[in-house]
Short mmCIF file of N, CA and C in Angstrom, two decimals:
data_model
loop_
_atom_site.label_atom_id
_atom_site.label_comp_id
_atom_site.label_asym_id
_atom_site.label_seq_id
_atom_site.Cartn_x
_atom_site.Cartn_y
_atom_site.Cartn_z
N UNK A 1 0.85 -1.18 0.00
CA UNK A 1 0.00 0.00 0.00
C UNK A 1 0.89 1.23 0.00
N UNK A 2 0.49 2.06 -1.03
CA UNK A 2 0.92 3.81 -0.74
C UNK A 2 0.26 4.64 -0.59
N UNK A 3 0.96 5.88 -0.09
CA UNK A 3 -0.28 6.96 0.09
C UNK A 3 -1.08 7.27 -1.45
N UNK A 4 -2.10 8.05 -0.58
CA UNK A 4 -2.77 8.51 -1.95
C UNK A 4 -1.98 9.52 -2.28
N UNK A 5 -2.12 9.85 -3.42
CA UNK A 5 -2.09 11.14 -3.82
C UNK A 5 -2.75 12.25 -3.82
N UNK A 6 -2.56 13.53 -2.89
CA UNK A 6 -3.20 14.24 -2.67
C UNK A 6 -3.79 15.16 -3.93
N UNK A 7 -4.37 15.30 -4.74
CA UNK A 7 -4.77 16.49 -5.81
C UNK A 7 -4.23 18.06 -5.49
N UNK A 8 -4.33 18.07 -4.51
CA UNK A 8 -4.21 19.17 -3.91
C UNK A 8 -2.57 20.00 -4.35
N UNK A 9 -2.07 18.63 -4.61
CA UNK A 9 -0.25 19.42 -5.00
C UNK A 9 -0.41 19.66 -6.24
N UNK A 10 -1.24 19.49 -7.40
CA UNK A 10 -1.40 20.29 -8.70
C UNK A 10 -0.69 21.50 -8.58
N UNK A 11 0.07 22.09 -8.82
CA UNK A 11 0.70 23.39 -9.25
C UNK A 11 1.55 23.89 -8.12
N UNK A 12 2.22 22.50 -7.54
CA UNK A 12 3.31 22.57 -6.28
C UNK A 12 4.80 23.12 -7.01
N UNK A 13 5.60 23.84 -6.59
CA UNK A 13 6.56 24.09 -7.01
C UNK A 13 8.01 23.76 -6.83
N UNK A 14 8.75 22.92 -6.81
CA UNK A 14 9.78 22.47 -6.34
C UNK A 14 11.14 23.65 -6.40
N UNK A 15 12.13 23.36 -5.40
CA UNK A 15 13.12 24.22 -5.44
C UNK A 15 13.72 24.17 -6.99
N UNK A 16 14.06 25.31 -7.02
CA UNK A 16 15.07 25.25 -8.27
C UNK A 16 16.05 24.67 -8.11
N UNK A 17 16.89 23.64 -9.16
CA UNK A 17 18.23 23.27 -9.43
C UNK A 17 19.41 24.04 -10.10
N UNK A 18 19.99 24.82 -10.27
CA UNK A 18 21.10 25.38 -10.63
C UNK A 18 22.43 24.85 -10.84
N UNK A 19 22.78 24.41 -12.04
CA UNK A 19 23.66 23.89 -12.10
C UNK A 19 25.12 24.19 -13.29
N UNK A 20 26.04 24.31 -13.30
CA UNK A 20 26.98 24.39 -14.60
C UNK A 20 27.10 23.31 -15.32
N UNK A 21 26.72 23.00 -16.66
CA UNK A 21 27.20 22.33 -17.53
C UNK A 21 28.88 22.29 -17.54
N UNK A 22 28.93 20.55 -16.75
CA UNK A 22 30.67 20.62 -17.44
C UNK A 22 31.53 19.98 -18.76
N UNK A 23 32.05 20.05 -19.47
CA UNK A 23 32.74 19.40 -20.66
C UNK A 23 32.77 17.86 -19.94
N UNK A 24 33.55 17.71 -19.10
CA UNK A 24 33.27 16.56 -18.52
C UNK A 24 32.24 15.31 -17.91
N UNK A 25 31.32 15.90 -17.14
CA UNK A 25 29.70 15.32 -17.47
C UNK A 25 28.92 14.85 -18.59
N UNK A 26 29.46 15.93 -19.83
CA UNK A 26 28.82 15.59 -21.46
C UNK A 26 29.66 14.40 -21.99
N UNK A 27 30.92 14.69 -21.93
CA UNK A 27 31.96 13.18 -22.24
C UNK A 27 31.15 12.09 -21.79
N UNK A 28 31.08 11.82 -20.60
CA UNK A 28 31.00 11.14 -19.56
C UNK A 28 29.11 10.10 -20.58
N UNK A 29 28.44 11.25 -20.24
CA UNK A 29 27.32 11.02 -20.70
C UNK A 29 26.91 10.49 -22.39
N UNK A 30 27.79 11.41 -23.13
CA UNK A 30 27.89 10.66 -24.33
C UNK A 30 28.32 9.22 -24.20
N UNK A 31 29.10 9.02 -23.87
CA UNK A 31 29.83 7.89 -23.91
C UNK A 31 29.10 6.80 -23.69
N UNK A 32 28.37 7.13 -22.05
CA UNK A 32 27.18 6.17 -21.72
C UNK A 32 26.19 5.58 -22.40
N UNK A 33 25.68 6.81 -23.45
CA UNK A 33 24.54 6.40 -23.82
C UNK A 33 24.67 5.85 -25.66
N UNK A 34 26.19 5.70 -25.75
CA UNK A 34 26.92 5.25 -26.74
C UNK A 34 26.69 6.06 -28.18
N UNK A 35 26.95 7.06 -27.78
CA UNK A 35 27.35 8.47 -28.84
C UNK A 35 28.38 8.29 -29.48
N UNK A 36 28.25 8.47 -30.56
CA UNK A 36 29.48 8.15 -31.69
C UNK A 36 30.04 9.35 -32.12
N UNK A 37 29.02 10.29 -32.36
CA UNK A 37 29.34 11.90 -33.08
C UNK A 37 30.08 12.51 -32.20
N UNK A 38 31.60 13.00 -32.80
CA UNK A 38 32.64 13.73 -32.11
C UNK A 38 32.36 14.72 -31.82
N UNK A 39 31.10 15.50 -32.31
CA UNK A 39 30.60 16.65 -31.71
C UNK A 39 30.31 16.81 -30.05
N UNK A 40 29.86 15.70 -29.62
CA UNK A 40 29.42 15.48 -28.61
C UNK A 40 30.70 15.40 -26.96
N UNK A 41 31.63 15.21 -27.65
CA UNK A 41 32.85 14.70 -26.66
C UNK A 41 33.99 15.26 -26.84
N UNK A 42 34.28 15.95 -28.42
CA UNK A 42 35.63 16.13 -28.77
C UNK A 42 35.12 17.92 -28.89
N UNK A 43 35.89 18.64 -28.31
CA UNK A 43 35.89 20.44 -28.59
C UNK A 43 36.37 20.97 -29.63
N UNK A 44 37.61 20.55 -30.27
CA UNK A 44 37.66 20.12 -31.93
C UNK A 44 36.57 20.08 -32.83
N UNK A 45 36.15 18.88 -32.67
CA UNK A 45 34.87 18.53 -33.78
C UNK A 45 33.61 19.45 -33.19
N UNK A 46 33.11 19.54 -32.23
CA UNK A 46 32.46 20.91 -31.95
C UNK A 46 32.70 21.91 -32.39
N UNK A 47 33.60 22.72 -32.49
CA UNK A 47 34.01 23.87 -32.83
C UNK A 47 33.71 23.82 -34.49
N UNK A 48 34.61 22.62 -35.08
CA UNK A 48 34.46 22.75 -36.42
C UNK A 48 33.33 22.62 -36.86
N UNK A 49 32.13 21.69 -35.98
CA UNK A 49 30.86 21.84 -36.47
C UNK A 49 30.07 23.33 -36.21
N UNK A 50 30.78 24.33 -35.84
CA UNK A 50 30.41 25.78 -35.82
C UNK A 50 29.70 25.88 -34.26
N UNK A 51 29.72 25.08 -33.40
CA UNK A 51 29.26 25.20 -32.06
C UNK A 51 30.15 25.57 -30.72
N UNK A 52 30.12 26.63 -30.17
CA UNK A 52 31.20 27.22 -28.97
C UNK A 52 31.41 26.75 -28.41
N UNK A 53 30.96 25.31 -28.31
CA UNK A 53 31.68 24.20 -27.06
C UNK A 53 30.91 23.02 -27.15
N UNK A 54 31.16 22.28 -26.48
CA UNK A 54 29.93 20.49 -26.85
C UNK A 54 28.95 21.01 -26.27
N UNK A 55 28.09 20.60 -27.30
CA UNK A 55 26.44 20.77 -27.26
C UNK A 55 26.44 19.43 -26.26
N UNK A 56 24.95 20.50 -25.63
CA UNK A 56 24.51 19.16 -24.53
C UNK A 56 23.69 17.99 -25.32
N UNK A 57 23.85 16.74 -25.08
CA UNK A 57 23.04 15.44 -25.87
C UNK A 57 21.88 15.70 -25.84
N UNK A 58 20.63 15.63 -26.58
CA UNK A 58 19.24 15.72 -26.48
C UNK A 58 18.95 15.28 -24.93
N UNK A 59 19.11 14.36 -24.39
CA UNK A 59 18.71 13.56 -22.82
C UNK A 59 19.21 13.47 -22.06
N UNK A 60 20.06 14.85 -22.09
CA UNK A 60 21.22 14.96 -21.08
C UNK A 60 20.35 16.16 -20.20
N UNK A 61 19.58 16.52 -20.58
CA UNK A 61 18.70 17.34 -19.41
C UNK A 61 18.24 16.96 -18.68
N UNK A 62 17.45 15.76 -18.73
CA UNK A 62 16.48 14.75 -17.93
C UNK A 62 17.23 14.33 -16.67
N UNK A 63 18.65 13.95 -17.19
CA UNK A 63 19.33 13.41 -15.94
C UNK A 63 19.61 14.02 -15.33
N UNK A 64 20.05 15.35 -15.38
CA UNK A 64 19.80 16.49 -14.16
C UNK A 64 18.72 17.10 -13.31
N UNK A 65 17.67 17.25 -13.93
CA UNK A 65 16.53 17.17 -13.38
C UNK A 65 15.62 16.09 -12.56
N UNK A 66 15.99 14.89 -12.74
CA UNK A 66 15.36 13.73 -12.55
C UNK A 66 15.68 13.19 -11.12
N UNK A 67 16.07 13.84 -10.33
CA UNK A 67 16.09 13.27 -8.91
C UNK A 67 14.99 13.02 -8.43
N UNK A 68 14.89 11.96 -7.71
CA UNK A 68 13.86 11.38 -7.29
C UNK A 68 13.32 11.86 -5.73
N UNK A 69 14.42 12.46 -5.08
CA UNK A 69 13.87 12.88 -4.23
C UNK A 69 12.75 13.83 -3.51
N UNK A 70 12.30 14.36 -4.50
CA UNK A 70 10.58 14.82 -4.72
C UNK A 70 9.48 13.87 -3.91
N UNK A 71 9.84 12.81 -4.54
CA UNK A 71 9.01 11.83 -4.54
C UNK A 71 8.47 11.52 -2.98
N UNK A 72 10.27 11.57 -2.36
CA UNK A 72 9.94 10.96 -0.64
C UNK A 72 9.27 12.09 0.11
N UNK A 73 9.62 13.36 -0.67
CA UNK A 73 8.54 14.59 0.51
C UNK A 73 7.10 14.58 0.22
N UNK A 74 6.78 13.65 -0.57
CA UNK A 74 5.48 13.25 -0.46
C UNK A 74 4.57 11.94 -0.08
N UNK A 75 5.89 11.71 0.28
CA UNK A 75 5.47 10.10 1.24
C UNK A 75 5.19 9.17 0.06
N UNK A 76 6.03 9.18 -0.76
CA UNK A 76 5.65 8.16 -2.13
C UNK A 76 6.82 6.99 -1.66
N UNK A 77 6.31 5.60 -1.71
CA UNK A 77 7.22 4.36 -1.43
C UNK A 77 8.05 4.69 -3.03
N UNK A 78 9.32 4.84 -3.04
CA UNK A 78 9.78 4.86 -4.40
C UNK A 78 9.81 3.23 -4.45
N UNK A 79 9.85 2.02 -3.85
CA UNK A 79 9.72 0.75 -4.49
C UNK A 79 8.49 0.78 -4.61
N UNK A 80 7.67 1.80 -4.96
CA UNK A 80 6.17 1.51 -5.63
C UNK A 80 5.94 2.23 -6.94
N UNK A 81 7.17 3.13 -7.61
CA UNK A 81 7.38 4.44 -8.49
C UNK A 81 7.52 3.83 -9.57
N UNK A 82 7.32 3.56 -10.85
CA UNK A 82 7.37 2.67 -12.14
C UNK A 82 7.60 4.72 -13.60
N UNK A 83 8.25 3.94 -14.04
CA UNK A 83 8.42 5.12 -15.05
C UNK A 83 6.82 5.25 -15.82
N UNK A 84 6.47 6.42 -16.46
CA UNK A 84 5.64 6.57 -17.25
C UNK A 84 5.72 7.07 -18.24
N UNK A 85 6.41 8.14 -18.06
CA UNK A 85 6.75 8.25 -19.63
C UNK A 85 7.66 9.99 -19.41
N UNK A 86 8.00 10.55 -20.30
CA UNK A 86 8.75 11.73 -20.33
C UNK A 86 8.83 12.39 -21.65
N UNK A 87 8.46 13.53 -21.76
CA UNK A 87 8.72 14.19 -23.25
C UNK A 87 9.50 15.40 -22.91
N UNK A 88 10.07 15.80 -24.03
CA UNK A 88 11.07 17.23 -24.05
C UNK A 88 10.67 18.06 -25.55
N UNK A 89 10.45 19.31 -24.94
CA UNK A 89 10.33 20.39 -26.26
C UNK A 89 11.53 21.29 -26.05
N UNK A 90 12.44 21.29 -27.02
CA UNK A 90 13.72 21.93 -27.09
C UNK A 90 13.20 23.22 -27.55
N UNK A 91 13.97 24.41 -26.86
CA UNK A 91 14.32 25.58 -26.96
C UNK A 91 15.19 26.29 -28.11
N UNK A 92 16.24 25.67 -27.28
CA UNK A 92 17.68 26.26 -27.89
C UNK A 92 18.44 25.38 -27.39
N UNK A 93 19.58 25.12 -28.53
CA UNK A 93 20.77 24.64 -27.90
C UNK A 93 21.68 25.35 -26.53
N UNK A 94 22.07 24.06 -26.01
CA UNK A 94 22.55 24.46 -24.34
C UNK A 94 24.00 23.77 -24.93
N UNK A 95 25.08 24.20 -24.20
CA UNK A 95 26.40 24.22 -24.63
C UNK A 95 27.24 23.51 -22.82
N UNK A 96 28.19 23.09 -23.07
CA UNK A 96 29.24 22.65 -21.78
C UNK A 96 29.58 24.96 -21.37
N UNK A 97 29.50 25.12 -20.37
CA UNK A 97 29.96 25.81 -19.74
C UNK A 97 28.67 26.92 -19.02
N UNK A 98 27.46 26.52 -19.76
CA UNK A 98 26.22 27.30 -19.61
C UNK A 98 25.91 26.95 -18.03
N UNK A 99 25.59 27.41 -17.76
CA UNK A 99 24.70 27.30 -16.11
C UNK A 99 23.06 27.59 -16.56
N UNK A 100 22.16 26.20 -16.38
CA UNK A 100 20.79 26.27 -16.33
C UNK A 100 20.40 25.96 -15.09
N UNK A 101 18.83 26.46 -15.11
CA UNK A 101 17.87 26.64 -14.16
C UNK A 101 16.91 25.65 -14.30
N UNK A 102 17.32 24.41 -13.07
CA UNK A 102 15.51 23.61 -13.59
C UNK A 102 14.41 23.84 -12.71
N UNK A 103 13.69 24.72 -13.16
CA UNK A 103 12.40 24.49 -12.41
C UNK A 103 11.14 23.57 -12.28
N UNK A 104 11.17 22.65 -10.90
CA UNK A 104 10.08 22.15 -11.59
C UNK A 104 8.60 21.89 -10.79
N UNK A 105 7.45 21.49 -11.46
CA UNK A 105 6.09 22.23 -10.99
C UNK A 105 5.22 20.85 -11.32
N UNK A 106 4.66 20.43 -10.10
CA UNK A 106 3.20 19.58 -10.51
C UNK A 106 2.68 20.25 -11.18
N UNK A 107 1.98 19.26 -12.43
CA UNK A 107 0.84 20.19 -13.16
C UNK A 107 -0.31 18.91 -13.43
N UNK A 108 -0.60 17.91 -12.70
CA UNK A 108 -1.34 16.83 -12.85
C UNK A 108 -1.18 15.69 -11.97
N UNK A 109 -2.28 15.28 -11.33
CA UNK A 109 -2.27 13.62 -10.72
C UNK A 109 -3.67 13.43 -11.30
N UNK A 110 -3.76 12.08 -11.27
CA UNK A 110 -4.85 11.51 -11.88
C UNK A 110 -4.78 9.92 -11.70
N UNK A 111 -5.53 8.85 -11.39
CA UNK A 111 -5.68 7.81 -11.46
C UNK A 111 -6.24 6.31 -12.12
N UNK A 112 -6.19 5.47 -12.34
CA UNK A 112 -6.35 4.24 -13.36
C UNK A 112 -7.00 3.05 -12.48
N UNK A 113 -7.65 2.42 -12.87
CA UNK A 113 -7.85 1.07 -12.23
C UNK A 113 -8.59 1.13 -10.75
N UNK A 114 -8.95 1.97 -10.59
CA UNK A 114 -9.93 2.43 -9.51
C UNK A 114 -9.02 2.51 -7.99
N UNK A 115 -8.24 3.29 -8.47
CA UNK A 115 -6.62 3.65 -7.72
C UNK A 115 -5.36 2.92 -7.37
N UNK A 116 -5.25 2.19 -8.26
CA UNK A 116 -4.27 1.18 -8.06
C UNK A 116 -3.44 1.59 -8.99
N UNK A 117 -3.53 2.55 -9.63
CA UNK A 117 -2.55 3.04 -10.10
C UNK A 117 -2.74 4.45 -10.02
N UNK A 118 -1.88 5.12 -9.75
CA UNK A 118 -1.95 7.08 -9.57
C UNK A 118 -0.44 7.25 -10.65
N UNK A 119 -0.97 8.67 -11.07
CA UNK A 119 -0.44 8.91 -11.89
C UNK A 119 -0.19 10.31 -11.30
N UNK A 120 1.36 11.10 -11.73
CA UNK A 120 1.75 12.30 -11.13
C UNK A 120 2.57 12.81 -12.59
N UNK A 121 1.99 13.87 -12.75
CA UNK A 121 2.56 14.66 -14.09
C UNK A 121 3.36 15.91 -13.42
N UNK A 122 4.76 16.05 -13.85
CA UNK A 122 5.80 16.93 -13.55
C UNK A 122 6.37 17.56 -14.68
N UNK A 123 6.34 19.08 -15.29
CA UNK A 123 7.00 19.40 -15.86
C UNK A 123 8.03 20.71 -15.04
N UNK A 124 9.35 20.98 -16.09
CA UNK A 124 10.32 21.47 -15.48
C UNK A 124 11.03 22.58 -16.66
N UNK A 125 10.80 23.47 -16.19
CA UNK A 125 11.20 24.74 -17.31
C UNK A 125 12.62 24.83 -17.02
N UNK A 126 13.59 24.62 -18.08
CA UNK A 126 14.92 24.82 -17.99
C UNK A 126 15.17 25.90 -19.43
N UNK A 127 16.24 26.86 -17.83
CA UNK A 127 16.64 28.18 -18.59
C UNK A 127 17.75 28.53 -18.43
N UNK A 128 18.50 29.66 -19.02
CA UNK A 128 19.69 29.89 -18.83
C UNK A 128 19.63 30.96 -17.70
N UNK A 129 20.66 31.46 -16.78
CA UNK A 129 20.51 32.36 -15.85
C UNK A 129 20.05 33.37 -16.12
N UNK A 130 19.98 33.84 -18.10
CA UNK A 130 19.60 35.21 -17.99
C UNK A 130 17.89 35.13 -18.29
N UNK A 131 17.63 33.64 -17.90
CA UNK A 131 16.19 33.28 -18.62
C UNK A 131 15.68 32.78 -19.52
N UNK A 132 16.21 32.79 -20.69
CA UNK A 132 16.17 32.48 -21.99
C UNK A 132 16.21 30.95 -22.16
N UNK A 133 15.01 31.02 -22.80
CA UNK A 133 14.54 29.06 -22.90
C UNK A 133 15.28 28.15 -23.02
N UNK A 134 15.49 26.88 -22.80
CA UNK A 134 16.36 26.25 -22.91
C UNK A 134 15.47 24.69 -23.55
N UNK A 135 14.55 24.48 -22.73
CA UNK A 135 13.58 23.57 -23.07
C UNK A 135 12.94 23.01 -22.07
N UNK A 136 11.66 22.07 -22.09
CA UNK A 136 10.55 22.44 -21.14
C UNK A 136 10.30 20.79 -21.27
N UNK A 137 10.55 19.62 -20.34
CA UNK A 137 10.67 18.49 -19.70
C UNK A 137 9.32 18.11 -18.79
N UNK A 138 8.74 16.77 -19.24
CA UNK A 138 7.64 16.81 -18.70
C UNK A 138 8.09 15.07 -18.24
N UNK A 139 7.62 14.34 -17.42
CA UNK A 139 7.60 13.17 -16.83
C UNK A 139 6.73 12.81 -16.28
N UNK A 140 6.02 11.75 -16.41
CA UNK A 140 4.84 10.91 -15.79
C UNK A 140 5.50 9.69 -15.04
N UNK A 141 5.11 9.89 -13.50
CA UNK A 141 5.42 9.12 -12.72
C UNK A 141 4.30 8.25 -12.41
N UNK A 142 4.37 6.98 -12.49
CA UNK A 142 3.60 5.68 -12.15
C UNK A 142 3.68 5.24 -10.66
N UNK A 143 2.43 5.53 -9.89
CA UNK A 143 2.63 4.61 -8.67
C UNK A 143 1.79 4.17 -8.14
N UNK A 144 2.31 2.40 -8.37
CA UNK A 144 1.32 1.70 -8.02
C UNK A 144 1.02 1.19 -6.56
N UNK A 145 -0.27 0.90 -6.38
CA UNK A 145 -0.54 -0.22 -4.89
C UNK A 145 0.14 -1.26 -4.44
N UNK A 146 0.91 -0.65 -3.66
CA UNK A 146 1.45 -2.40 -2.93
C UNK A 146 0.87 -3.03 -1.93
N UNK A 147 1.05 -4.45 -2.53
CA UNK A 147 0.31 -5.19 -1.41
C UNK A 147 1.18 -5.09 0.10
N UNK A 148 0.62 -5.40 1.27
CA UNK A 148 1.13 -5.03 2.69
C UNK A 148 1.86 -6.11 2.96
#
C-alpha cells in the first residue's frame, strides 16, 4: 500500500536546481549512452561543427533534473514508483559551460484502475541564468498499490 495522492499538490513548485554544464559530465554522458558523433565529446569537432563548445546530448537534461527525491517529501514508497513516460520540447541549444535553471512544478495527478494506479505529471522549465529558454521536460510518474 501507498499513500494517496493528494490532488491538492497540482501546481506545487519544487526548489530550483542550478547547475553548470561541465565538458566533462557531457563526455562522460555521451559515452554512456553510446554516442558516436565527435561533436558530442571532442571540442575540436564541436568547434568545427560551428558550435562554442559540446552541445549538450538531447537527454542529457532529464538526468539532471530527474532526482527522485521529490518523490519521498510526499510520502511516495519509491519501491512503488514505475516510469511513465517523459517528453522534451527543445528551446535552444545548451552548450558545456552554460549554467541552467531547472524548475520544476506539478501540473497533474490523476488515477487508473480504480486507484491502483496514480499517476503524477511533472513538468520542469529549464533556462539559462539570464532566462532564456532552454527547453521544457515533462515526466509521468507511475505509482502503483502495494500489497502489505
Amino acid at each position: 500500500m501507498t499513500a494517496t495522492i493528494d490532488p491538492a499538490i497540482v501546481g506545487t513548485v519544487h526548489p530550483t536546481i542550478e547547475t553548470e554544464i561541465e565538458r566533462g559530465r557531457l563526455r562522460a554522458f555521451a559515452h554512456a549512452i553510446g554516442e558516436t558523433d565527435p561533436v558530442y565529446s571532442d571540442l575540436g569537432a564541436a568547434r568545427a561543427a560551428g558550435h562554442p563548445d559540446l552541445p549538450v546530448p538531447p537527454t542529457f537534461l532529464f538526468g539532471i533534473g530527474s532526482d527522485m527525491a521529490w518523490l519521498d517529501t510526499l510520502g511516495i514508497d519509491l519501491a512503488a514508483v514505475l516510469h511513465g513516460s517523459q517528453r522534451f520540447t527543445y528551446r535552444s541549444m545548451a552548450y558545456a559551460g552554460d549554467t541552467l535553471r531547472f524548475t520544476p512544478r506539478i501540473v497533474d495527478t490523476y488515477e487508473r484502475k480504480g486507484g491502483a494506479l496514480q499517476f503524477l505529471v511533472r513538468e520542469t522549465a529549464v533556462t539559462r541564468i539570464d532566462g532564456s529558454a532552454v527547453a521544457d521536460l515533462q515526466e509521468t510518474i507511475v505509482v502503483r498499490e502495494v500489497a502489505p
